[in-house]
JSON list of C-alpha atoms in Angstrom, two decimals:
[
{"chain": "N", "resi": 163, "resn": "MET", "atom": "CA", "xyz": [-9.65, -22.40, 5.55]},
{"chain": "N", "resi": 164, "resn": "LEU", "atom": "CA", "xyz": [-8.67, -20.72, 1.94]},
{"chain": "N", "resi": 165, "resn": "MET", "atom": "CA", "xyz": [-9.10, -20.95, -1.27]},
{"chain": "N", "resi": 166, "resn": "ARG", "atom": "CA", "xyz": [-7.10, -19.84, -4.08]},
{"chain": "N", "resi": 167, "resn": "THR", "atom": "CA", "xyz": [-9.27, -17.37, -6.66]},
{"chain": "N", "resi": 168, "resn": "ASP", "atom": "CA", "xyz": [-7.11, -18.03, -9.70]},
{"chain": "N", "resi": 169, "resn": "PRO", "atom": "CA", "xyz": [-5.09, -21.21, -10.29]},
{"chain": "N", "resi": 170, "resn": "PHE", "atom": "CA", "xyz": [-2.85, -19.58, -12.62]},
{"chain": "N", "resi": 171, "resn": "ARG", "atom": "CA", "xyz": [-1.87, -17.06, -10.82]},
{"chain": "N", "resi": 172, "resn": "GLU", "atom": "CA", "xyz": [1.38, -18.53, -9.61]},
{"chain": "N", "resi": 173, "resn": "MET", "atom": "CA", "xyz": [2.27, -19.05, -13.82]},
{"chain": "N", "resi": 174, "resn": "ASP", "atom": "CA", "xyz": [1.70, -15.99, -13.94]},
{"chain": "N", "resi": 175, "resn": "ARG", "atom": "CA", "xyz": [4.00, -14.73, -11.10]},
{"chain": "N", "resi": 176, "resn": "ILE", "atom": "CA", "xyz": [6.51, -16.81, -12.75]},
{"chain": "N", "resi": 177, "resn": "VAL", "atom": "CA", "xyz": [6.49, -16.05, -16.07]},
{"chain": "N", "resi": 178, "resn": "GLN", "atom": "CA", "xyz": [6.86, -12.37, -14.82]},
{"chain": "N", "resi": 179, "resn": "GLN", "atom": "CA", "xyz": [9.42, -12.96, -13.06]},
{"chain": "N", "resi": 180, "resn": "LEU", "atom": "CA", "xyz": [11.26, -14.40, -16.15]},
{"chain": "N", "resi": 181, "resn": "SER", "atom": "CA", "xyz": [10.13, -11.46, -18.38]},
{"chain": "N", "resi": 182, "resn": "GLY", "atom": "CA", "xyz": [11.23, -9.10, -15.86]},
{"chain": "N", "resi": 183, "resn": "THR", "atom": "CA", "xyz": [8.28, -7.01, -15.74]},
{"chain": "N", "resi": 184, "resn": "SER", "atom": "CA", "xyz": [6.88, -5.35, -13.44]},
{"chain": "N", "resi": 185, "resn": "GLY", "atom": "CA", "xyz": [3.58, -4.95, -11.51]},
{"chain": "N", "resi": 186, "resn": "THR", "atom": "CA", "xyz": [0.54, -2.08, -12.64]},
{"chain": "N", "resi": 187, "resn": "TRP", "atom": "CA", "xyz": [-2.35, -0.55, -11.19]},
{"chain": "N", "resi": 188, "resn": "SER", "atom": "CA", "xyz": [-4.01, -2.45, -13.40]},
{"chain": "N", "resi": 189, "resn": "LYS", "atom": "CA", "xyz": [-2.11, -6.13, -13.79]},
{"chain": "N", "resi": 190, "resn": "PRO", "atom": "CA", "xyz": [-0.32, -6.24, -10.08]},
{"chain": "N", "resi": 191, "resn": "SER", "atom": "CA", "xyz": [2.28, -8.84, -10.03]},
{"chain": "N", "resi": 192, "resn": "VAL", "atom": "CA", "xyz": [1.61, -11.59, -7.00]},
{"chain": "N", "resi": 193, "resn": "MET", "atom": "CA", "xyz": [2.90, -11.54, -3.81]},
{"chain": "N", "resi": 194, "resn": "PRO", "atom": "CA", "xyz": [4.30, -14.86, -2.36]},
{"chain": "N", "resi": 195, "resn": "MET", "atom": "CA", "xyz": [2.58, -16.10, 1.22]},
{"chain": "N", "resi": 196, "resn": "ASP", "atom": "CA", "xyz": [2.73, -19.00, 3.91]},
{"chain": "N", "resi": 197, "resn": "ALA", "atom": "CA", "xyz": [-1.24, -19.44, 5.82]},
{"chain": "N", "resi": 198, "resn": "TYR", "atom": "CA", "xyz": [-1.02, -21.94, 8.68]},
{"chain": "N", "resi": 199, "resn": "ARG", "atom": "CA", "xyz": [-3.30, -22.54, 11.56]},
{"chain": "N", "resi": 200, "resn": "GLU", "atom": "CA", "xyz": [-1.30, -21.46, 14.54]},
{"chain": "N", "resi": 201, "resn": "GLY", "atom": "CA", "xyz": [-3.70, -23.01, 18.18]},
{"chain": "N", "resi": 202, "resn": "ASP", "atom": "CA", "xyz": [-7.10, -20.62, 17.59]},
{"chain": "N", "resi": 203, "resn": "VAL", "atom": "CA", "xyz": [-5.79, -18.54, 15.04]},
{"chain": "N", "resi": 204, "resn": "TYR", "atom": "CA", "xyz": [-5.13, -18.52, 11.17]},
{"chain": "N", "resi": 205, "resn": "VAL", "atom": "CA", "xyz": [-1.53, -16.85, 10.26]},
{"chain": "N", "resi": 206, "resn": "ILE", "atom": "CA", "xyz": [-1.10, -15.83, 6.89]},
{"chain": "N", "resi": 207, "resn": "ALA", "atom": "CA", "xyz": [2.92, -14.35, 5.76]},
{"chain": "N", "resi": 208, "resn": "PHE", "atom": "CA", "xyz": [3.14, -12.32, 2.67]},
{"chain": "N", "resi": 209, "resn": "ASP", "atom": "CA", "xyz": [6.28, -11.43, 1.78]},
{"chain": "N", "resi": 210, "resn": "LEU", "atom": "CA", "xyz": [7.28, -7.91, 0.81]},
{"chain": "N", "resi": 211, "resn": "PRO", "atom": "CA", "xyz": [10.84, -7.19, 1.50]},
{"chain": "N", "resi": 212, "resn": "GLY", "atom": "CA", "xyz": [11.97, -3.28, 0.00]},
{"chain": "N", "resi": 213, "resn": "VAL", "atom": "CA", "xyz": [8.00, -1.75, 0.46]},
{"chain": "N", "resi": 214, "resn": "SER", "atom": "CA", "xyz": [7.48, 0.78, 3.14]},
{"chain": "N", "resi": 215, "resn": "PRO", "atom": "CA", "xyz": [3.89, -0.14, 5.57]},
{"chain": "N", "resi": 216, "resn": "ASP", "atom": "CA", "xyz": [2.77, 2.72, 4.60]},
{"chain": "N", "resi": 217, "resn": "ALA", "atom": "CA", "xyz": [2.91, 1.61, 0.71]},
{"chain": "N", "resi": 218, "resn": "VAL", "atom": "CA", "xyz": [0.24, -1.77, 1.61]},
{"chain": "N", "resi": 219, "resn": "ASP", "atom": "CA", "xyz": [-3.27, -1.93, 1.85]},
{"chain": "N", "resi": 220, "resn": "ILE", "atom": "CA", "xyz": [-5.26, -4.62, 3.45]},
{"chain": "N", "resi": 221, "resn": "ASP", "atom": "CA", "xyz": [-8.75, -5.26, 3.21]},
{"chain": "N", "resi": 222, "resn": "VAL", "atom": "CA", "xyz": [-11.50, -7.33, 3.59]},
{"chain": "N", "resi": 223, "resn": "GLU", "atom": "CA", "xyz": [-14.90, -7.28, 2.06]},
{"chain": "N", "resi": 224, "resn": "ARG", "atom": "CA", "xyz": [-16.96, -9.95, 2.98]},
{"chain": "N", "resi": 225, "resn": "ASN", "atom": "CA", "xyz": [-15.12, -13.05, 3.23]},
{"chain": "N", "resi": 226, "resn": "MET", "atom": "CA", "xyz": [-12.20, -11.46, 0.05]},
{"chain": "N", "resi": 227, "resn": "LEU", "atom": "CA", "xyz": [-8.67, -10.52, 2.11]},
{"chain": "N", "resi": 228, "resn": "THR", "atom": "CA", "xyz": [-7.15, -7.93, -0.68]},
{"chain": "N", "resi": 229, "resn": "VAL", "atom": "CA", "xyz": [-3.47, -7.19, 0.07]},
{"chain": "N", "resi": 230, "resn": "ARG", "atom": "CA", "xyz": [-1.69, -4.44, -2.46]},
{"chain": "N", "resi": 231, "resn": "ALA", "atom": "CA", "xyz": [1.68, -3.02, -1.73]},
{"chain": "N", "resi": 232, "resn": "GLU", "atom": "CA", "xyz": [3.86, -0.89, -3.94]},
{"chain": "N", "resi": 233, "resn": "ARG", "atom": "CA", "xyz": [7.65, -1.12, -4.23]},
{"chain": "N", "resi": 234, "resn": "ARG", "atom": "CA", "xyz": [8.86, 2.11, -5.93]},
{"chain": "N", "resi": 235, "resn": "PRO", "atom": "CA", "xyz": [12.69, 2.60, -6.98]},
{"chain": "N", "resi": 236, "resn": "VAL", "atom": "CA", "xyz": [15.29, 4.31, -4.99]},
{"chain": "N", "resi": 237, "resn": "THR", "atom": "CA", "xyz": [15.41, 7.96, -5.69]},
{"chain": "N", "resi": 238, "resn": "GLN", "atom": "CA", "xyz": [19.44, 7.97, -6.41]},
{"chain": "N", "resi": 239, "resn": "ALA", "atom": "CA", "xyz": [21.84, 10.89, -7.38]},
{"chain": "N", "resi": 240, "resn": "ASP", "atom": "CA", "xyz": [21.75, 11.97, -11.41]},
{"chain": "N", "resi": 241, "resn": "SER", "atom": "CA", "xyz": [25.78, 10.73, -10.92]},
{"chain": "N", "resi": 242, "resn": "VAL", "atom": "CA", "xyz": [24.91, 7.13, -9.51]},
{"chain": "N", "resi": 243, "resn": "LYS", "atom": "CA", "xyz": [24.44, 4.85, -12.84]},
{"chain": "N", "resi": 244, "resn": "VAL", "atom": "CA", "xyz": [22.83, 1.56, -12.19]},
{"chain": "N", "resi": 245, "resn": "GLU", "atom": "CA", "xyz": [24.75, -1.60, -13.30]},
{"chain": "N", "resi": 246, "resn": "LEU", "atom": "CA", "xyz": [22.54, -4.09, -12.29]},
{"chain": "N", "resi": 247, "resn": "SER", "atom": "CA", "xyz": [18.45, -3.90, -11.28]},
{"chain": "N", "resi": 248, "resn": "GLU", "atom": "CA", "xyz": [17.15, -7.51, -10.39]},
{"chain": "N", "resi": 249, "resn": "ARG", "atom": "CA", "xyz": [14.65, -6.72, -6.90]},
{"chain": "N", "resi": 250, "resn": "PRO", "atom": "CA", "xyz": [10.96, -5.92, -8.20]},
{"chain": "N", "resi": 251, "resn": "LEU", "atom": "CA", "xyz": [9.19, -3.14, -8.66]},
{"chain": "N", "resi": 252, "resn": "GLY", "atom": "CA", "xyz": [5.85, -1.98, -9.02]},
{"chain": "N", "resi": 253, "resn": "VAL", "atom": "CA", "xyz": [2.27, -3.00, -7.59]},
{"chain": "N", "resi": 254, "resn": "PHE", "atom": "CA", "xyz": [1.91, -6.89, -5.67]},
{"chain": "N", "resi": 255, "resn": "SER", "atom": "CA", "xyz": [-1.09, -7.90, -5.08]},
{"chain": "N", "resi": 256, "resn": "ARG", "atom": "CA", "xyz": [-3.12, -11.08, -3.48]},
{"chain": "N", "resi": 257, "resn": "GLN", "atom": "CA", "xyz": [-7.08, -11.82, -3.09]},
{"chain": "N", "resi": 258, "resn": "VAL", "atom": "CA", "xyz": [-7.89, -14.46, -0.57]},
{"chain": "N", "resi": 259, "resn": "MET", "atom": "CA", "xyz": [-11.12, -16.47, 0.17]},
{"chain": "N", "resi": 260, "resn": "LEU", "atom": "CA", "xyz": [-11.46, -16.93, 3.53]},
{"chain": "N", "resi": 261, "resn": "ALA", "atom": "CA", "xyz": [-13.70, -19.02, 5.08]},
{"chain": "N", "resi": 262, "resn": "ASP", "atom": "CA", "xyz": [-16.83, -18.54, 6.89]},
{"chain": "N", "resi": 263, "resn": "THR", "atom": "CA", "xyz": [-15.12, -20.11, 10.17]},
{"chain": "N", "resi": 264, "resn": "LEU", "atom": "CA", "xyz": [-13.02, -16.90, 10.42]},
{"chain": "N", "resi": 265, "resn": "ASP", "atom": "CA", "xyz": [-13.74, -13.95, 12.08]},
{"chain": "N", "resi": 266, "resn": "THR", "atom": "CA", "xyz": [-12.37, -10.94, 9.81]},
{"chain": "N", "resi": 267, "resn": "GLU", "atom": "CA", "xyz": [-13.69, -8.27, 12.30]},
{"chain": "N", "resi": 268, "resn": "ARG", "atom": "CA", "xyz": [-10.87, -8.86, 14.46]},
{"chain": "N", "resi": 269, "resn": "ILE", "atom": "CA", "xyz": [-7.66, -9.05, 11.99]},
{"chain": "N", "resi": 270, "resn": "GLU", "atom": "CA", "xyz": [-4.01, -8.06, 13.09]},
{"chain": "N", "resi": 271, "resn": "ALA", "atom": "CA", "xyz": [-1.67, -6.63, 11.14]},
{"chain": "N", "resi": 272, "resn": "ASP", "atom": "CA", "xyz": [2.24, -6.90, 11.36]},
{"chain": "N", "resi": 273, "resn": "TYR", "atom": "CA", "xyz": [5.18, -5.65, 9.27]},
{"chain": "N", "resi": 274, "resn": "ASP", "atom": "CA", "xyz": [8.71, -6.93, 10.41]},
{"chain": "N", "resi": 275, "resn": "ALA", "atom": "CA", "xyz": [11.59, -7.45, 8.16]},
{"chain": "N", "resi": 276, "resn": "GLY", "atom": "CA", "xyz": [9.34, -7.25, 4.62]},
{"chain": "N", "resi": 277, "resn": "VAL", "atom": "CA", "xyz": [7.20, -9.69, 6.04]},
{"chain": "N", "resi": 278, "resn": "LEU", "atom": "CA", "xyz": [3.50, -8.62, 6.34]},
{"chain": "N", "resi": 279, "resn": "THR", "atom": "CA", "xyz": [2.07, -11.19, 8.96]},
{"chain": "N", "resi": 280, "resn": "LEU", "atom": "CA", "xyz": [-2.01, -11.01, 9.40]},
{"chain": "N", "resi": 281, "resn": "ARG", "atom": "CA", "xyz": [-3.61, -13.16, 12.56]},
{"chain": "N", "resi": 282, "resn": "ILE", "atom": "CA", "xyz": [-6.95, -13.55, 11.64]},
{"chain": "N", "resi": 283, "resn": "PRO", "atom": "CA", "xyz": [-8.78, -15.85, 14.92]},
{"chain": "N", "resi": 284, "resn": "ILE", "atom": "CA", "xyz": [-11.21, -18.80, 14.51]},
{"chain": "N", "resi": 285, "resn": "ALA", "atom": "CA", "xyz": [-14.69, -17.75, 14.97]},
{"chain": "N", "resi": 286, "resn": "GLU", "atom": "CA", "xyz": [-16.32, -19.13, 18.49]},
{"chain": "N", "resi": 287, "resn": "ARG", "atom": "CA", "xyz": [-19.04, -20.44, 16.61]},
{"chain": "N", "resi": 288, "resn": "ALA", "atom": "CA", "xyz": [-16.58, -22.96, 14.58]},
{"chain": "N", "resi": 289, "resn": "LYS", "atom": "CA", "xyz": [-14.78, -24.29, 17.48]},
{"chain": "N", "resi": 290, "resn": "PRO", "atom": "CA", "xyz": [-15.78, -27.45, 18.78]},
{"chain": "N", "resi": 291, "resn": "ARG", "atom": "CA", "xyz": [-18.19, -27.84, 21.71]},
{"chain": "N", "resi": 292, "resn": "LYS", "atom": "CA", "xyz": [-19.67, -30.10, 23.79]},
{"chain": "N", "resi": 293, "resn": "ILE", "atom": "CA", "xyz": [-23.37, -31.09, 23.22]},
{"chain": "N", "resi": 294, "resn": "SER", "atom": "CA", "xyz": [-25.27, -32.29, 26.68]},
{"chain": "N", "resi": 295, "resn": "ILE", "atom": "CA", "xyz": [-28.23, -34.83, 26.64]},
{"chain": "N", "resi": 296, "resn": "SER", "atom": "CA", "xyz": [-30.71, -33.59, 29.25]},
{"chain": "N", "resi": 297, "resn": "GLY", "atom": "CA", "xyz": [-32.69, -36.60, 31.14]},
{"chain": "N", "resi": 298, "resn": "SER", "atom": "CA", "xyz": [-35.95, -35.74, 29.55]},
{"chain": "N", "resi": 299, "resn": "GLY", "atom": "CA", "xyz": [-34.06, -36.72, 26.33]},
{"chain": "N", "resi": 300, "resn": "ARG", "atom": "CA", "xyz": [-33.56, -33.04, 24.69]},
{"chain": "N", "resi": 301, "resn": "LYS", "atom": "CA", "xyz": [-30.68, -32.32, 23.76]},
{"chain": "N", "resi": 302, "resn": "GLN", "atom": "CA", "xyz": [-29.06, -28.72, 24.81]},
{"chain": "N", "resi": 303, "resn": "ILE", "atom": "CA", "xyz": [-26.18, -26.92, 23.25]},
{"chain": "N", "resi": 304, "resn": "SER", "atom": "CA", "xyz": [-23.64, -25.69, 25.95]},
{"chain": "N", "resi": 305, "resn": "GLY", "atom": "CA", "xyz": [-20.60, -23.20, 24.47]}
]
């Protein structure tokens, strides 16, 4: 159902994680995701811990799904001295090519506990259907 658009994206994510660089709007970091089929629905879950739902943008153009999010630093008082900062900040993005068999008009999005979950129904035209044979030898498709 999915096709990866850039085979080197995971390698870029690991390099960014090891070097401590944050994503920017021109070069965003990659967000981890899981994708699986649950009955007649395709589910994609993105890890976005610490990201406000208002800072998440979901877009679908043709069959290209784009999820962008920004994790901003927490505002601290002047008296606070940060000793360690390992949680990634900045812009995160992920593009996923969706198959034609998915109904992109009916995508549902839910955000809970730092996980953005998209539920994409399988299109009716992609579901299996029975083909009956009439007595005259012609085949009729029943939906």
